[in-house]
Amino acid sequence: MLTITQALVDQIVAHARQDHPDEACGVVAGPVGSGRPERFIPMLNAARSPTFYEFDSGDLLKLYREMDDRDEEPVIIYHSHTATEAYPSRTDISYANEPGAHYVLVSTADADDAGPFQFRSFGIADGEVTEEEIKVVEAY
């Protein structure tokens, strides 16, 4: 289960809406071993694409060094889907290389009358996708 603050949900959704029609992407870091997402880190989609996201390799290296210096790890890796539901694509699954992270997807497409966006979380390990329950809290 992913436990996340309403403030972080709002930041992720705002980033997804801001970057639409391109996919948005980013990380929410937290203290190593805590499983608690705390620090919102929006990233630039280097692909600048409505159907694909890619972290800039230099930005990603800088982020991992910064997290290491702060004793943090990526608790959430998020991105948006602009025209499809919030479910990992084959490409998303193949690029998922943090088996302990929650992969959050936000859909900015209103294809299913479920509202202007979907916010879903998944565990992805060894090519297997498992949807996770999300518990939104005001504070930890």
PDB file of C-alpha atoms in Angstrom, residues 2-140:
ATOM      1  CA  LEU A   2       1.116   3.537  -0.777  1.00  0.00           C
ATOM      2  CA  THR A   3       0.513   6.084   1.971  1.00  0.00           C
ATOM      3  CA  ILE A   4       0.854   9.614   0.628  1.00  0.00           C
ATOM      4  CA  THR A   5      -0.130  13.098   1.737  1.00  0.00           C
ATOM      5  CA  GLN A   6      -2.841  15.035  -0.049  1.00  0.00           C
ATOM      6  CA  ALA A   7      -0.275  17.791  -0.668  1.00  0.00           C
ATOM      7  CA  LEU A   8       1.971  15.373  -2.615  1.00  0.00           C
ATOM      8  CA  VAL A   9      -1.000  14.026  -4.614  1.00  0.00           C
ATOM      9  CA  ASP A  10      -1.905  17.610  -5.497  1.00  0.00           C
ATOM     10  CA  GLN A  11       1.677  18.392  -6.582  1.00  0.00           C
ATOM     11  CA  ILE A  12       1.910  15.297  -8.803  1.00  0.00           C
ATOM     12  CA  VAL A  13      -1.475  15.978 -10.417  1.00  0.00           C
ATOM     13  CA  ALA A  14      -0.622  19.663 -10.943  1.00  0.00           C
ATOM     14  CA  HIS A  15       2.648  18.681 -12.649  1.00  0.00           C
ATOM     15  CA  ALA A  16       0.810  16.214 -14.914  1.00  0.00           C
ATOM     16  CA  ARG A  17      -1.744  18.855 -15.889  1.00  0.00           C
ATOM     17  CA  GLN A  18       0.948  21.502 -16.409  1.00  0.00           C
ATOM     18  CA  ASP A  19       3.001  19.351 -18.800  1.00  0.00           C
ATOM     19  CA  HIS A  20      -0.043  18.063 -20.745  1.00  0.00           C
ATOM     20  CA  PRO A  21      -0.128  17.263 -23.671  1.00  0.00           C
ATOM     21  CA  ASP A  22       3.376  15.867 -23.012  1.00  0.00           C
ATOM     22  CA  GLU A  23       3.906  13.211 -20.365  1.00  0.00           C
ATOM     23  CA  ALA A  24       5.134  14.553 -17.030  1.00  0.00           C
ATOM     24  CA  CYS A  25       7.584  12.620 -14.881  1.00  0.00           C
ATOM     25  CA  GLY A  26       9.328  12.862 -11.551  1.00  0.00           C
ATOM     26  CA  VAL A  27      10.295  11.302  -8.254  1.00  0.00           C
ATOM     27  CA  VAL A  28       9.175  11.598  -4.656  1.00  0.00           C
ATOM     28  CA  ALA A  29      12.099  10.790  -2.377  1.00  0.00           C
ATOM     29  CA  GLY A  30      11.987   9.690   1.233  1.00  0.00           C
ATOM     30  CA  PRO A  31      14.327   8.548   3.985  1.00  0.00           C
ATOM     31  CA  VAL A  32      16.068   5.259   3.157  1.00  0.00           C
ATOM     32  CA  GLY A  33      14.062   2.307   4.431  1.00  0.00           C
ATOM     33  CA  SER A  34      11.070   4.362   5.551  1.00  0.00           C
ATOM     34  CA  GLY A  35       8.780   3.850   2.566  1.00  0.00           C
ATOM     35  CA  ARG A  36       7.528   7.375   3.285  1.00  0.00           C
ATOM     36  CA  PRO A  37       7.343   9.752   0.308  1.00  0.00           C
ATOM     37  CA  GLU A  38       8.357  13.239   1.407  1.00  0.00           C
ATOM     38  CA  ARG A  39      10.323  15.314  -1.111  1.00  0.00           C
ATOM     39  CA  PHE A  40       8.610  16.117  -4.420  1.00  0.00           C
ATOM     40  CA  ILE A  41      11.079  16.327  -7.320  1.00  0.00           C
ATOM     41  CA  PRO A  42       9.479  17.149 -10.670  1.00  0.00           C
ATOM     42  CA  MET A  43      11.743  16.217 -13.562  1.00  0.00           C
ATOM     43  CA  LEU A  44      11.915  17.318 -17.167  1.00  0.00           C
ATOM     44  CA  ASN A  45      10.647  14.812 -19.713  1.00  0.00           C
ATOM     45  CA  ALA A  46      13.713  14.767 -21.952  1.00  0.00           C
ATOM     46  CA  ALA A  47      11.653  13.058 -24.685  1.00  0.00           C
ATOM     47  CA  ARG A  48       9.089  15.909 -24.678  1.00  0.00           C
ATOM     48  CA  SER A  49       6.533  13.433 -25.938  1.00  0.00           C
ATOM     49  CA  PRO A  50       2.811  12.831 -25.393  1.00  0.00           C
ATOM     50  CA  THR A  51       3.376   9.063 -25.533  1.00  0.00           C
ATOM     51  CA  PHE A  52       6.739   8.467 -23.833  1.00  0.00           C
ATOM     52  CA  TYR A  53       8.778   9.838 -20.963  1.00  0.00           C
ATOM     53  CA  GLU A  54      12.488   9.763 -20.366  1.00  0.00           C
ATOM     54  CA  PHE A  55      14.531  11.221 -17.544  1.00  0.00           C
ATOM     55  CA  ASP A  56      17.516  13.245 -18.720  1.00  0.00           C
ATOM     56  CA  SER A  57      20.542  11.077 -17.840  1.00  0.00           C
ATOM     57  CA  GLY A  58      22.498  14.011 -16.379  1.00  0.00           C
ATOM     58  CA  ASP A  59      19.546  15.154 -14.272  1.00  0.00           C
ATOM     59  CA  LEU A  60      18.974  11.595 -13.078  1.00  0.00           C
ATOM     60  CA  LEU A  61      22.622  11.146 -12.074  1.00  0.00           C
ATOM     61  CA  LYS A  62      22.511  14.445 -10.184  1.00  0.00           C
ATOM     62  CA  LEU A  63      19.269  13.385  -8.454  1.00  0.00           C
ATOM     63  CA  TYR A  64      20.678  10.022  -7.329  1.00  0.00           C
ATOM     64  CA  ARG A  65      23.831  11.681  -5.970  1.00  0.00           C
ATOM     65  CA  GLU A  66      21.680  14.223  -4.107  1.00  0.00           C
ATOM     66  CA  MET A  67      19.443  11.485  -2.668  1.00  0.00           C
ATOM     67  CA  ASP A  68      22.523   9.530  -1.601  1.00  0.00           C
ATOM     68  CA  ASP A  69      23.928  12.611   0.158  1.00  0.00           C
ATOM     69  CA  ARG A  70      20.591  13.102   1.952  1.00  0.00           C
ATOM     70  CA  ASP A  71      20.152   9.394   2.870  1.00  0.00           C
ATOM     71  CA  GLU A  72      17.096   9.218   0.639  1.00  0.00           C
ATOM     72  CA  GLU A  73      15.771   6.795  -1.923  1.00  0.00           C
ATOM     73  CA  PRO A  74      13.094   7.032  -4.618  1.00  0.00           C
ATOM     74  CA  VAL A  75       9.857   6.054  -2.881  1.00  0.00           C
ATOM     75  CA  ILE A  76       7.645   7.062  -5.817  1.00  0.00           C
ATOM     76  CA  ILE A  77       8.504   7.267  -9.489  1.00  0.00           C
ATOM     77  CA  TYR A  78       5.648   8.945 -11.303  1.00  0.00           C
ATOM     78  CA  HIS A  79       4.620   9.875 -14.791  1.00  0.00           C
ATOM     79  CA  SER A  80       1.484  10.731 -16.680  1.00  0.00           C
ATOM     80  CA  HIS A  81      -0.390   9.186 -19.552  1.00  0.00           C
ATOM     81  CA  THR A  82      -2.031  11.835 -21.698  1.00  0.00           C
ATOM     82  CA  ALA A  83      -4.362   9.753 -23.863  1.00  0.00           C
ATOM     83  CA  THR A  84      -4.713   6.413 -22.087  1.00  0.00           C
ATOM     84  CA  GLU A  85      -5.639   5.060 -18.684  1.00  0.00           C
ATOM     85  CA  ALA A  86      -3.236   5.198 -15.748  1.00  0.00           C
ATOM     86  CA  TYR A  87      -1.790   1.703 -16.201  1.00  0.00           C
ATOM     87  CA  PRO A  88       1.829   0.788 -16.984  1.00  0.00           C
ATOM     88  CA  SER A  89       2.560   0.237 -20.662  1.00  0.00           C
ATOM     89  CA  ARG A  90       4.940  -2.474 -21.876  1.00  0.00           C
ATOM     90  CA  THR A  91       7.602   0.236 -22.163  1.00  0.00           C
ATOM     91  CA  ASP A  92       6.924   1.439 -18.597  1.00  0.00           C
ATOM     92  CA  ILE A  93       7.295  -2.125 -17.334  1.00  0.00           C
ATOM     93  CA  SER A  94      10.532  -2.717 -19.240  1.00  0.00           C
ATOM     94  CA  TYR A  95      12.082   0.490 -17.833  1.00  0.00           C
ATOM     95  CA  ALA A  96      10.979  -0.100 -14.223  1.00  0.00           C
ATOM     96  CA  ASN A  97      14.303  -0.670 -12.451  1.00  0.00           C
ATOM     97  CA  GLU A  98      13.451   0.245  -8.841  1.00  0.00           C
ATOM     98  CA  PRO A  99      11.641  -2.853  -7.506  1.00  0.00           C
ATOM     99  CA  GLY A 100      11.071  -1.227  -4.103  1.00  0.00           C
ATOM    100  CA  ALA A 101       9.474   1.930  -5.506  1.00  0.00           C
ATOM    101  CA  HIS A 102       5.818   2.727  -6.027  1.00  0.00           C
ATOM    102  CA  TYR A 103       5.131   3.546  -9.671  1.00  0.00           C
ATOM    103  CA  VAL A 104       2.418   6.187  -9.720  1.00  0.00           C
ATOM    104  CA  LEU A 105       0.606   6.916 -12.944  1.00  0.00           C
ATOM    105  CA  VAL A 106      -1.688   9.848 -13.526  1.00  0.00           C
ATOM    106  CA  SER A 107      -3.939   9.931 -16.557  1.00  0.00           C
ATOM    107  CA  THR A 108      -4.798  13.370 -17.866  1.00  0.00           C
ATOM    108  CA  ALA A 109      -7.137  11.794 -20.435  1.00  0.00           C
ATOM    109  CA  ASP A 110     -10.828  11.687 -19.648  1.00  0.00           C
ATOM    110  CA  ALA A 111     -11.466   8.577 -21.696  1.00  0.00           C
ATOM    111  CA  ASP A 112     -13.517   6.637 -19.141  1.00  0.00           C
ATOM    112  CA  ASP A 113     -15.740   9.365 -17.635  1.00  0.00           C
ATOM    113  CA  ALA A 114     -13.936   8.819 -14.320  1.00  0.00           C
ATOM    114  CA  GLY A 115     -13.089  12.499 -14.116  1.00  0.00           C
ATOM    115  CA  PRO A 116     -10.276  14.623 -15.436  1.00  0.00           C
ATOM    116  CA  PHE A 117      -7.562  12.314 -14.137  1.00  0.00           C
ATOM    117  CA  GLN A 118      -6.818   8.939 -12.595  1.00  0.00           C
ATOM    118  CA  PHE A 119      -4.204   8.522  -9.857  1.00  0.00           C
ATOM    119  CA  ARG A 120      -3.044   4.926  -9.431  1.00  0.00           C
ATOM    120  CA  SER A 121      -0.047   3.172  -7.871  1.00  0.00           C
ATOM    121  CA  PHE A 122       1.682  -0.035  -8.919  1.00  0.00           C
ATOM    122  CA  GLY A 123       4.487  -2.264  -7.791  1.00  0.00           C
ATOM    123  CA  ILE A 124       6.600  -3.406 -10.737  1.00  0.00           C
ATOM    124  CA  ALA A 125       9.222  -6.101 -10.204  1.00  0.00           C
ATOM    125  CA  ASP A 126      10.604  -8.655 -12.657  1.00  0.00           C
ATOM    126  CA  GLY A 127       8.045  -7.615 -15.259  1.00  0.00           C
ATOM    127  CA  GLU A 128       5.119  -8.252 -12.918  1.00  0.00           C
ATOM    128  CA  VAL A 129       2.640  -5.427 -12.265  1.00  0.00           C
ATOM    129  CA  THR A 130       0.589  -5.295  -9.069  1.00  0.00           C
ATOM    130  CA  GLU A 131      -1.860  -2.481  -8.404  1.00  0.00           C
ATOM    131  CA  GLU A 132      -1.578  -1.076  -4.898  1.00  0.00           C
ATOM    132  CA  GLU A 133      -4.111   0.523  -2.621  1.00  0.00           C
ATOM    133  CA  ILE A 134      -3.516   4.227  -2.008  1.00  0.00           C
ATOM    134  CA  LYS A 135      -4.134   5.796   1.389  1.00  0.00           C
ATOM    135  CA  VAL A 136      -4.210   9.594   1.234  1.00  0.00           C
ATOM    136  CA  VAL A 137      -3.496  11.339   4.543  1.00  0.00           C
ATOM    137  CA  GLU A 138      -3.196  14.955   5.638  1.00  0.00           C
ATOM    138  CA  ALA A 139       0.160  14.344   7.387  1.00  0.00           C
ATOM    139  CA  TYR A 140       2.407  11.461   8.499  1.00  0.00           C
TER     140      TYR A 140
END
